Coordinates of C-alpha atoms in Angstrom, one line a residue:
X1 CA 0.0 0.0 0.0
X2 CA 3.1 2.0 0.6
X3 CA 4.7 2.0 -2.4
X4 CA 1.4 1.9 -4.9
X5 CA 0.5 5.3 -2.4
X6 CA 4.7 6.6 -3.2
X7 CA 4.0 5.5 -7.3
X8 CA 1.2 7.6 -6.9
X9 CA 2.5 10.5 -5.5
X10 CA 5.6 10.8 -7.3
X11 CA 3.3 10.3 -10.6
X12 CA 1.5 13.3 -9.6
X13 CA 4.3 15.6 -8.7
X14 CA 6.9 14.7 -11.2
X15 CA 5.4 12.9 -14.2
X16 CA 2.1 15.0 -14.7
X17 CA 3.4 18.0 -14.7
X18 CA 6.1 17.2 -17.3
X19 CA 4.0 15.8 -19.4
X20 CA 1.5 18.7 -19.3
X21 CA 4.3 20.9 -20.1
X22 CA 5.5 18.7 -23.1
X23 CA 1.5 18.9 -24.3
X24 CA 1.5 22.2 -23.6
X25 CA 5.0 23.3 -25.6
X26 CA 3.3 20.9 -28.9
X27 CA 0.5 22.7 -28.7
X28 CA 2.1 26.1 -28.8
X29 CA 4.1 24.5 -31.6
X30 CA 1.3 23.6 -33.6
X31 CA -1.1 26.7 -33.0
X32 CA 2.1 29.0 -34.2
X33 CA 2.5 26.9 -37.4
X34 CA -1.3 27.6 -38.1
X35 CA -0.3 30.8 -38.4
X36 CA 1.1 30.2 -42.1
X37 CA -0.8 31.2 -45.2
X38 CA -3.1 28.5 -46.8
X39 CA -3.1 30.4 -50.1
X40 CA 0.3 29.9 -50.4
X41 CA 1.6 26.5 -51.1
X42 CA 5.5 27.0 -50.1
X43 CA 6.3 25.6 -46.5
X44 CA 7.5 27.4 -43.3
X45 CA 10.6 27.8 -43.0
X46 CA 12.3 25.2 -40.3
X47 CA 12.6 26.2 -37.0
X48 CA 10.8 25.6 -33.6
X49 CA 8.6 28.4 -31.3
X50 CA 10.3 27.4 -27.4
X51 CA 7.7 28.2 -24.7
X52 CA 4.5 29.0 -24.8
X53 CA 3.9 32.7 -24.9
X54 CA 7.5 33.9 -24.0
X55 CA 9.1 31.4 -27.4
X56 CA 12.3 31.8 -27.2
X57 CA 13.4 35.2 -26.2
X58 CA 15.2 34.4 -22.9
X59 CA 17.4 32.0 -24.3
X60 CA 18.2 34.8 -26.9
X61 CA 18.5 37.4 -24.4
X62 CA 20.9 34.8 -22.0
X63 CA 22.8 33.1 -24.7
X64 CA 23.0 35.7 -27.8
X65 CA 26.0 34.5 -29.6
X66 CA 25.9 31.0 -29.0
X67 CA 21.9 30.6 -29.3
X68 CA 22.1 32.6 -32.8
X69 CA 25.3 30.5 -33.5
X70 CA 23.6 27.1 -32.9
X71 CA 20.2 27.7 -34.7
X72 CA 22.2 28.8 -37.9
X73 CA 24.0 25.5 -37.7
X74 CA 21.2 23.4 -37.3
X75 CA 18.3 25.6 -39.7
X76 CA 20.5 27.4 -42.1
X77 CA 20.0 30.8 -43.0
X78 CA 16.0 31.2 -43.0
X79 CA 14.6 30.1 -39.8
X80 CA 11.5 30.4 -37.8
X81 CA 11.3 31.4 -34.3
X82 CA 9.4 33.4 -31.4
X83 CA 11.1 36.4 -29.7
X84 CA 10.1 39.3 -28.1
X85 CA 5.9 38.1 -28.2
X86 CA 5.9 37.5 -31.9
X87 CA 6.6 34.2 -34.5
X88 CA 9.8 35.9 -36.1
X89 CA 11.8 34.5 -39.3
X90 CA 15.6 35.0 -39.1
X91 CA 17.2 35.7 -42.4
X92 CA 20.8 35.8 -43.4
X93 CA 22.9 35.3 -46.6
X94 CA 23.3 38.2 -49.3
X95 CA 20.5 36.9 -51.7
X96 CA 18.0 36.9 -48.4
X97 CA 19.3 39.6 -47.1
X98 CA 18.9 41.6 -50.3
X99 CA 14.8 40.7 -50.8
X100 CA 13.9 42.1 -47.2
X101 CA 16.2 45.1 -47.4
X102 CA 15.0 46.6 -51.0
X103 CA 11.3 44.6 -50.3
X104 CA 10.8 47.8 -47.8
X105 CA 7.2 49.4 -48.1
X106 CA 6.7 46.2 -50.9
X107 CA 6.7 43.5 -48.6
X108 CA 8.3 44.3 -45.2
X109 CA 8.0 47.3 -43.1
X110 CA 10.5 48.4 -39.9
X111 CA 8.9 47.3 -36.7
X112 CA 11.0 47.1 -33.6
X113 CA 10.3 45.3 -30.9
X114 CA 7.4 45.8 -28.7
X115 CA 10.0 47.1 -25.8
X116 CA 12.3 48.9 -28.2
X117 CA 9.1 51.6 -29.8
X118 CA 8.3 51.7 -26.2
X119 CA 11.5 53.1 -24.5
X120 CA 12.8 55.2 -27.7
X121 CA 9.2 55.8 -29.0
X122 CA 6.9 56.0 -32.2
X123 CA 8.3 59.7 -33.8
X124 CA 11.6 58.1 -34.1
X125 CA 13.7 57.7 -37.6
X126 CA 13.5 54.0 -36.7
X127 CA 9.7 54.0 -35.9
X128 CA 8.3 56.2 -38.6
X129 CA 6.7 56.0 -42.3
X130 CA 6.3 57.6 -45.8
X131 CA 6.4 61.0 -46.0
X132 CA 7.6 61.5 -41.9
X133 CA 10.6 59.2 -42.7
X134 CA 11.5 60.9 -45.7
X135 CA 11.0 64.4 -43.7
X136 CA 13.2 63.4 -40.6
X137 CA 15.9 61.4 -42.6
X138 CA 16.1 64.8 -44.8
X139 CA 16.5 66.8 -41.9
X140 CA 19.3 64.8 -40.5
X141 CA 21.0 64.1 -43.6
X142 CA 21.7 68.2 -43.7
X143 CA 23.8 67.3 -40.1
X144 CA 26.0 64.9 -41.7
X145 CA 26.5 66.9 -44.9
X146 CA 30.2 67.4 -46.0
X147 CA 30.2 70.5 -44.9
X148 CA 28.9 69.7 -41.4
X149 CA 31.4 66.9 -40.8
X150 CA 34.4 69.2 -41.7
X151 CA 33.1 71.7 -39.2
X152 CA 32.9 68.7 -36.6
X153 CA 36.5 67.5 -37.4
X154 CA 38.0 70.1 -34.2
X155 CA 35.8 69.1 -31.6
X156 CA 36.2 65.4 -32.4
X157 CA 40.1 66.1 -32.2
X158 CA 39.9 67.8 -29.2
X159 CA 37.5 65.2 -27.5
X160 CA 40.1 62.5 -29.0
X161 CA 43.2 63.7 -27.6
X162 CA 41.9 64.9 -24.5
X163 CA 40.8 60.7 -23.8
X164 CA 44.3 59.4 -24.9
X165 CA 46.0 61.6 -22.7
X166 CA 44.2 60.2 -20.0
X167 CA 44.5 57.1 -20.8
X168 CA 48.7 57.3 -21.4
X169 CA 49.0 59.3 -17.9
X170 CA 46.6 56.3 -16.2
X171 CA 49.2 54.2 -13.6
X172 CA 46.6 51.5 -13.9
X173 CA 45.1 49.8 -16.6
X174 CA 42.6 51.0 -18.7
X175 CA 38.8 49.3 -19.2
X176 CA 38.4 50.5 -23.0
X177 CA 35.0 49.8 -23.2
X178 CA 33.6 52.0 -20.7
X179 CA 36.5 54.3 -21.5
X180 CA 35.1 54.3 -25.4
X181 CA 31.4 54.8 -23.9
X182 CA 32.4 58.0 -22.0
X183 CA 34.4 59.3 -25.2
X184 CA 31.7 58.5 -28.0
X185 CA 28.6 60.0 -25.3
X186 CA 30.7 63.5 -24.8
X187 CA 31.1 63.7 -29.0
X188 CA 27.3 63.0 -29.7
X189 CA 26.3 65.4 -26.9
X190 CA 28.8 68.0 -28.1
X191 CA 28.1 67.4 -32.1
X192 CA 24.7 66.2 -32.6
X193 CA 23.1 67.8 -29.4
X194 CA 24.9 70.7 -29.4
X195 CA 25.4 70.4 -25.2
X196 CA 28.2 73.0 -24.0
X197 CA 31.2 71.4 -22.8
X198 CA 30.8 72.5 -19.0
X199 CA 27.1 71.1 -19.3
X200 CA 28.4 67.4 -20.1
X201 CA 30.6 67.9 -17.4
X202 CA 28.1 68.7 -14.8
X203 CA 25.9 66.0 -16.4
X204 CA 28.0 63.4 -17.5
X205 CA 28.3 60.6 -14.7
X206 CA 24.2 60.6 -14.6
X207 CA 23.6 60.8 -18.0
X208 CA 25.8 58.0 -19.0
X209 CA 24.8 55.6 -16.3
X210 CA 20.7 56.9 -17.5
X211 CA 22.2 55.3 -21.3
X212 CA 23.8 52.4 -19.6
X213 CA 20.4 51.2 -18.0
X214 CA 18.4 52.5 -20.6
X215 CA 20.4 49.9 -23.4
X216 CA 20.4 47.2 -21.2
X217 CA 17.0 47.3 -21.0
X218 CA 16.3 48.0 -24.5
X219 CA 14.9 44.4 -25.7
X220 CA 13.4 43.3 -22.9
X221 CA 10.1 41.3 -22.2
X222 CA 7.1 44.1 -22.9
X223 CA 6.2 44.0 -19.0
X224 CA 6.1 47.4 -17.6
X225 CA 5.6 46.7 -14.1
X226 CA 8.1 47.7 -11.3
X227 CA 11.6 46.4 -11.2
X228 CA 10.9 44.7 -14.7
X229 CA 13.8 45.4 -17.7
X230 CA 11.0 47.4 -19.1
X231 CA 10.1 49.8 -16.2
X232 CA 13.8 50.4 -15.5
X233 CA 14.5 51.0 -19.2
X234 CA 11.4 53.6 -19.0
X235 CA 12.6 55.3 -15.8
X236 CA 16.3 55.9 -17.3
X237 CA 14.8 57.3 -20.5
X238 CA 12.5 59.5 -18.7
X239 CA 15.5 61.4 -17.3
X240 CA 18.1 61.1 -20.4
X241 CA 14.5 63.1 -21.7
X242 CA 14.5 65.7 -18.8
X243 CA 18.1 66.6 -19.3
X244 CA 17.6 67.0 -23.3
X245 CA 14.4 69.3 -23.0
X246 CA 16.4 72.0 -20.8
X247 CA 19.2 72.0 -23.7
X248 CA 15.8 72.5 -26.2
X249 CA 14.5 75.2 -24.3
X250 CA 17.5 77.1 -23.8
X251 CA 18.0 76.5 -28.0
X252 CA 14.5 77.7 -28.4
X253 CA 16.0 81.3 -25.8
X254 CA 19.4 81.1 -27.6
X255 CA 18.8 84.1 -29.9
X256 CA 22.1 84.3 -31.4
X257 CA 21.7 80.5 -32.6
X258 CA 20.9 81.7 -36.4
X259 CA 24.6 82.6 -36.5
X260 CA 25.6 79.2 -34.9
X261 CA 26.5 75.8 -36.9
X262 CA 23.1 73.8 -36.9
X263 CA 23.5 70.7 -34.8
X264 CA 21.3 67.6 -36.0
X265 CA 19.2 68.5 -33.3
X266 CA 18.3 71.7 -34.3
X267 CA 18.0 70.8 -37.9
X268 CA 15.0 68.4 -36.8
X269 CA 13.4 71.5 -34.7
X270 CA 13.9 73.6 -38.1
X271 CA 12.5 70.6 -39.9
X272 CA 9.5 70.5 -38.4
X273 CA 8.7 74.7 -38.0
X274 CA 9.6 74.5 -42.2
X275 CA 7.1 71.6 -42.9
X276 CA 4.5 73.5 -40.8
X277 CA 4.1 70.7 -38.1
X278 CA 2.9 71.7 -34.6
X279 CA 6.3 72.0 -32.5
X280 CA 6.4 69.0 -30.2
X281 CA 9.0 68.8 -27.2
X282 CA 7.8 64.7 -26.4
X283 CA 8.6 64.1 -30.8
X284 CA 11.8 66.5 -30.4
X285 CA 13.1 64.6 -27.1
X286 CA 12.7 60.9 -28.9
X287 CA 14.4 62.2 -31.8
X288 CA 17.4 63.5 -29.9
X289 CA 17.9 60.0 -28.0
X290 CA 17.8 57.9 -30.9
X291 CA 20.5 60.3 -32.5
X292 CA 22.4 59.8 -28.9
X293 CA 21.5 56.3 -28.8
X294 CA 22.9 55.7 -32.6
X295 CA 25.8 58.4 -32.5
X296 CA 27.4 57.1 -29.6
X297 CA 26.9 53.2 -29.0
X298 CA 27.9 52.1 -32.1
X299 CA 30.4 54.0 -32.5
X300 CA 31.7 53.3 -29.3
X301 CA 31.7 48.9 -29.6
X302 CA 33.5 49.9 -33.1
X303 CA 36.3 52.0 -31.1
X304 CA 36.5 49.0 -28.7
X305 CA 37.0 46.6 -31.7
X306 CA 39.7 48.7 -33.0
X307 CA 41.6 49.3 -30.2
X308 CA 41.5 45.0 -29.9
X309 CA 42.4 43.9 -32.8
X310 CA 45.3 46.2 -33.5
X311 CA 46.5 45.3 -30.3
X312 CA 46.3 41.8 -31.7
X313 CA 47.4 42.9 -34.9
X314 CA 50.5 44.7 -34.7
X315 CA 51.9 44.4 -38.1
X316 CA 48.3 46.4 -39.1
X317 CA 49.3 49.4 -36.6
X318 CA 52.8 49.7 -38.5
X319 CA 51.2 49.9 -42.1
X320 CA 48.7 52.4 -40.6
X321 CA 51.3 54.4 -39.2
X322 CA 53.2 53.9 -42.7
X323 CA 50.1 55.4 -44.4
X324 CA 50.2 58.8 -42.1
X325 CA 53.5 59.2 -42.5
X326 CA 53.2 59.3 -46.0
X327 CA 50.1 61.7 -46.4
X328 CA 52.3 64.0 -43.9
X329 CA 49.4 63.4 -41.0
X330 CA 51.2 64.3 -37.4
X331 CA 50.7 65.8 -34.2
X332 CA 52.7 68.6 -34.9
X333 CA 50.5 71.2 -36.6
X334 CA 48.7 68.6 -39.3
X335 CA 45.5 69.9 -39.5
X336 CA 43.4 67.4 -40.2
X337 CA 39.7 67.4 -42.8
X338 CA 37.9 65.9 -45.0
X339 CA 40.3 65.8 -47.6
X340 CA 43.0 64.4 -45.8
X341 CA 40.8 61.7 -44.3
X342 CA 39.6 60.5 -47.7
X343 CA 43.2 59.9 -48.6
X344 CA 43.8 57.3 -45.3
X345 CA 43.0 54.5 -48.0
X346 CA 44.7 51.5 -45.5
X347 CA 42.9 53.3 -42.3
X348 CA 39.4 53.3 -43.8
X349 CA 40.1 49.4 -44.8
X350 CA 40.9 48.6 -41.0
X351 CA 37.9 50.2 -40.4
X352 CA 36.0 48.0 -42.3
X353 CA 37.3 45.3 -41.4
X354 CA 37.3 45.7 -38.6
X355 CA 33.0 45.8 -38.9
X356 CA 32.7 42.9 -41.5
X357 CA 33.9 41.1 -38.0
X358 CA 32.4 43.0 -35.2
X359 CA 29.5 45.1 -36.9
X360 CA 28.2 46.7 -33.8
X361 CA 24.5 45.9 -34.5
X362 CA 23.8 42.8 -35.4
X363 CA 20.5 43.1 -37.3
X364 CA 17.8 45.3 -38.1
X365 CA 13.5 44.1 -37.6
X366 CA 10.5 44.5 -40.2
X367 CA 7.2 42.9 -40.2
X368 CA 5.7 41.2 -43.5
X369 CA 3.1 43.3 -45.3
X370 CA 1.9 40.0 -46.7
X371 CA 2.8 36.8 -47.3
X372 CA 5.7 36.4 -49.7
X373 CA 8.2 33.7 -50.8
X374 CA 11.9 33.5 -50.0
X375 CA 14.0 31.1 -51.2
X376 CA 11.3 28.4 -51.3
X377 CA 9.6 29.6 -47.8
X378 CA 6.7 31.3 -46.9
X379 CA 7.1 34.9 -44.8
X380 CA 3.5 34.9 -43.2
X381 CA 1.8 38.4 -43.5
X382 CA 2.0 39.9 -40.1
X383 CA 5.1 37.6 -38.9
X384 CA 8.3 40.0 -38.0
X385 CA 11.6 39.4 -40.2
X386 CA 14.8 39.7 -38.7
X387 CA 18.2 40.2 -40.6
X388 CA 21.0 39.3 -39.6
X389 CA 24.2 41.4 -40.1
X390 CA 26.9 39.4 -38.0
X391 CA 25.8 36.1 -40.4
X392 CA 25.7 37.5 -43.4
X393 CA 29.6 38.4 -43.4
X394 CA 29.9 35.4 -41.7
X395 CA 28.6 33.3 -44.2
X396 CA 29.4 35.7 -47.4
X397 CA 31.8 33.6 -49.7
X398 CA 33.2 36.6 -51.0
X399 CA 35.5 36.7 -47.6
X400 CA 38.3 34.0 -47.6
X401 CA 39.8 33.2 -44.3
X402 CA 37.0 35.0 -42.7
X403 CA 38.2 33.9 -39.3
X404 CA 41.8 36.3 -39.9
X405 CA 41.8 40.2 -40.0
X406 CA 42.9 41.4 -43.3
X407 CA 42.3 45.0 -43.8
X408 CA 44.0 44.6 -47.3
X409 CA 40.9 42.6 -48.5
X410 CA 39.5 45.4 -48.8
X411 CA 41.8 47.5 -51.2
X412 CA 41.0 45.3 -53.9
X413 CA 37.7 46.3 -56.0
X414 CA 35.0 43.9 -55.2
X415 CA 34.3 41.0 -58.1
X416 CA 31.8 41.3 -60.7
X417 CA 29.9 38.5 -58.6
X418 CA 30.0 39.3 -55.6
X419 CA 27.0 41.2 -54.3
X420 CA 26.7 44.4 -52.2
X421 CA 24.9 42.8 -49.6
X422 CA 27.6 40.4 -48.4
X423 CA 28.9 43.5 -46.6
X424 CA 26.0 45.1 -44.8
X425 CA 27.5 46.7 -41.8
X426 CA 25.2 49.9 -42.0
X427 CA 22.2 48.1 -43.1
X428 CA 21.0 49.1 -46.4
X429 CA 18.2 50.4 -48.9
X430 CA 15.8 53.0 -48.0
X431 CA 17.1 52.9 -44.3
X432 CA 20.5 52.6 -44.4
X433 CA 21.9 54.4 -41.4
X434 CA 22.2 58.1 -41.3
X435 CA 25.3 58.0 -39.4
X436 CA 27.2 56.3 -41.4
X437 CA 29.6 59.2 -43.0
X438 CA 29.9 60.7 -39.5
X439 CA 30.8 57.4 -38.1
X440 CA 33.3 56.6 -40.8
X441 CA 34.9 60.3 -40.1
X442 CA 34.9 59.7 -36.2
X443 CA 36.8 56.2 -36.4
X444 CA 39.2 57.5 -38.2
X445 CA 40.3 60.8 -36.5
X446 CA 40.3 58.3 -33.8
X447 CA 42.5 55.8 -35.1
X448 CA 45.0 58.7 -36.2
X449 CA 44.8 60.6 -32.9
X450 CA 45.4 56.7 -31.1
X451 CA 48.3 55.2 -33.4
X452 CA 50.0 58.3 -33.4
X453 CA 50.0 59.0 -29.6
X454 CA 50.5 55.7 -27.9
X455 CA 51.3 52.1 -28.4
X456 CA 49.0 49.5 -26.0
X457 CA 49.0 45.9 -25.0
X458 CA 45.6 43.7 -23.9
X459 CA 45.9 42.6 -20.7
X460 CA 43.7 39.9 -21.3
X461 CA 44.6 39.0 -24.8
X462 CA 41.5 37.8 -27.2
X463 CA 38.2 38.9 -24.9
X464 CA 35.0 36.6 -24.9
X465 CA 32.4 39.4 -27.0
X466 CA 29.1 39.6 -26.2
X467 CA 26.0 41.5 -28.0
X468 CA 23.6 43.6 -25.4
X469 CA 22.3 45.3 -28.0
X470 CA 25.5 46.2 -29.1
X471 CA 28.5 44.1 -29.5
X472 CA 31.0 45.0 -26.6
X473 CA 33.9 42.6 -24.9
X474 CA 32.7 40.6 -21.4
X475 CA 36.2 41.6 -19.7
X476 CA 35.8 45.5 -20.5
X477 CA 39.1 45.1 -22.7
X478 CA 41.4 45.9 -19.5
X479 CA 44.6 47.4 -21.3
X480 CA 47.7 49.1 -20.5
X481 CA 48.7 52.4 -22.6
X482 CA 52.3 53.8 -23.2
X483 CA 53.6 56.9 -25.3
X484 CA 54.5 55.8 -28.6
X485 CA 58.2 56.1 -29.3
X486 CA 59.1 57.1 -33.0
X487 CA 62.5 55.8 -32.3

């Protein structure tokens, strides 16, 4: 009677509710493949949907690397999913890649995640449509003009050689990440927000630990109850927001600003007066953090990616060096522009590089219009589309030894079959990032300012990197900075 009455009981306990939650996953399974189109006869593409209601986002959110890394090898490069409350296919490969990027407005719109539209909000360049898209990309465009980014070349100097200094007069070592974070904030704020100087200063340790919380939160479960990713997230961007509407405000006093360099912030607040739009400070405030958000983040893994693989790479930080000396670029007197930096042929290809490897974000969202076809699968109308940046150079042929970092492979023109989208590091078609000139012009300045001042070892050698949204190392890159001797 004992052991029938333990049976029992451990039947109950144990068994059942496995079983219920096996039933329950299949279920879930099968009601998110109903969601494919009848009228179309081509199949889903492989995949599975995890847990009920939550699919697979933790595992994405906890594993990243190694859970995109193991559903390539085992679907291939169209898979189905469930992340962030949605089913979601994951594309990768040029040819893919290529159908969703110039499909926009055909067959795929942008649509972030539920959490992401939440925290940076729906008047964003990344949230917006038709004619407002075209209006606010327009506006910003004028920011990162060639004329702008010449007039930014000084303060990105200044900001540059201000950080090395620091780091070269540091007894300890130097976390580069958090280091690059702090740089890449104090340039956005100065450049595209047009913050005074003393301003950051006074503001800089909240404001940068506001961004830190607000990223980490970014794609997070759409929960906004208290001590949830989503509340914190909220909180963090409700005072980056307060700190951005007293620098609009005192723009909106500044009467002398019509003599003054237009920022991209104040381009989008003559934008909208010029298109006869009701001035909105909530619009305004979004707009500014998605320009922080994208103007200093990115910008700031890519320095971090630099500064590790030349230190793994020293033969590349000779030829670089090489390549200033001979355009005559030094730190005594060069003055650096545009020019000049369009001649750094070998710099621009460690740049790139240096992203085919580490692109900083590693994908961009959209949501089918309808149901379409892609390489023999069905896209359900309605299902989101991921695409995948870090796997398509991953799996691009056009990259031998894609495991080795080879800035010359880029000095060679590109093949007649090769295709553009192997090398997608700034997105592309209609919303290709804005940034991308400015970004291009800050890495390099940097790299001059860096290779020319100091020479620097990793502590740690190779770092474990992780993507949170953006791709950063796990150790901080700890390193150790000395003068460079020309000797």
């Amino acid at each position: 009677m004992a052991l029938s009455t333990l049976v029992a009981t451990f039947l109950c306990t144990i068994v059942l509710p496995i079983l219920l939650f096996l039933v329950a996953v299949k279920l879930w399974e099968v009601y998110m493949i109903r969601g494919r189109d009848p009228t179309c006869r081509s199949p889903l593409p492989p995949g599975s949907m995890g847990l009920p209601f939550i699919g697979e986002t933790l595992q994405l959110i906890l594993q990243r690397r190694k859970f995109l890394r193991m559903k390539r090898q085992k679907y291939g490069c169209i898979y189905r999913t469930h992340l962030f409350g949605n089913p979601t296919v994951r594309v990768m490969g040029a040819d893919n890649v290529r159908q969703i990027l110039l499909g926009e407005h055909k067959l795929v719109a942008v649509q972030w995640p539920a959490s992401v539209r939440t925290i940076l909000g729906s008047d964003t360049l990344s949230n917006v449509h038709g004619t407002q898209h075209k209006n606010k990309k327009k506006a910003i465009m004028r920011a990162f003009s060639r004329d702008a980014l010449e007039h930014y070349i000084p303060v990105i100097q200044e900001e540059v050689r201000s950080a090395v200094k620091e780091w070269l007069e540091s007894d300890s070592c130097v976390l580069v990440y958090p280091e690059m974070k702090r740089l890449m904030f104090r340039i956005a704020m100065r450049i595209l927000l047009g913050f005074d100087p003393d301003q950051i200063k006074t503001d800089e340790h909240e404001l940068v630990e506001a961004f830190e919380e607000m990223i980490k939160n970014l794609f997070s479960l759409p929960i906004d109850v208290p001590f949830s990713g989503l509340y914190r997230g909220l909180k963090a961007r409700n005072f980056i927001h307060s700190k951005i509407e007293e620098n609009i405000k005192k723009k909106i006093l500044d009467s002398d600003q019509e003599k003054k360099h237009r920022d991209a912030l104040q381009q989008l607040m003559d934008s909208s007066r010029k298109n006869g739009e009701p001035f909105s400070m909530q619009a305004i405030k979004e707009s500014a953090t998605e320009l922080l958000f994208g103007g200093h983040e990115t910008t700031a893994s890519t320095a971090t990616s630099l500064v590790m693989f030349l230190g793994l790479n020293p033969d590349v930080v000779r030829k670089l060096r090489q390549e200033l000396k001979e355009k005559g670029v030094d730190l005594q007197g060069q003055s650096l522009n545009i020019e000049v930096l369009e001649q750094l042929k070998y710099t621009g290809c460690v740049i790139k590089e240096t992203l085919r490897i580490n692109p900083p974000v590693p994908g961009g969202f959209r949501v089918a219009l309808k149901t379409f076809e892609l390489n023999g699968y069905q896209i359900p109308k309605g299902w989101n589309v991921i695409y995948s940046i870090c796997d398509t150079h991953d799996v691009a042929d056009v990259f031998p030894n894609k495991e080795e970092f080879q800035p010359e492979r880029f000095m060679a023109k590109p093949s007649e079959n090769s295709s553009r989208f192997s090398y997608i590091p700034f997105g592309g078609g209609s919303r290709m990032c804005v940034g991308k000139e400015f970004a291009k012009v800050l890495l390099k300045i940097f790299l001059v300012e860096l290779t020319l001042q100091s020479d620097w070892t990793l502590l740690n050698g190779p770092p474990t990197m992780k993507t949170g949204p953006t791709v950063y190392p796990v150790d901080n890159l700890p390193t150790k900075f000395s003068h460079y001797s020309r000797n």
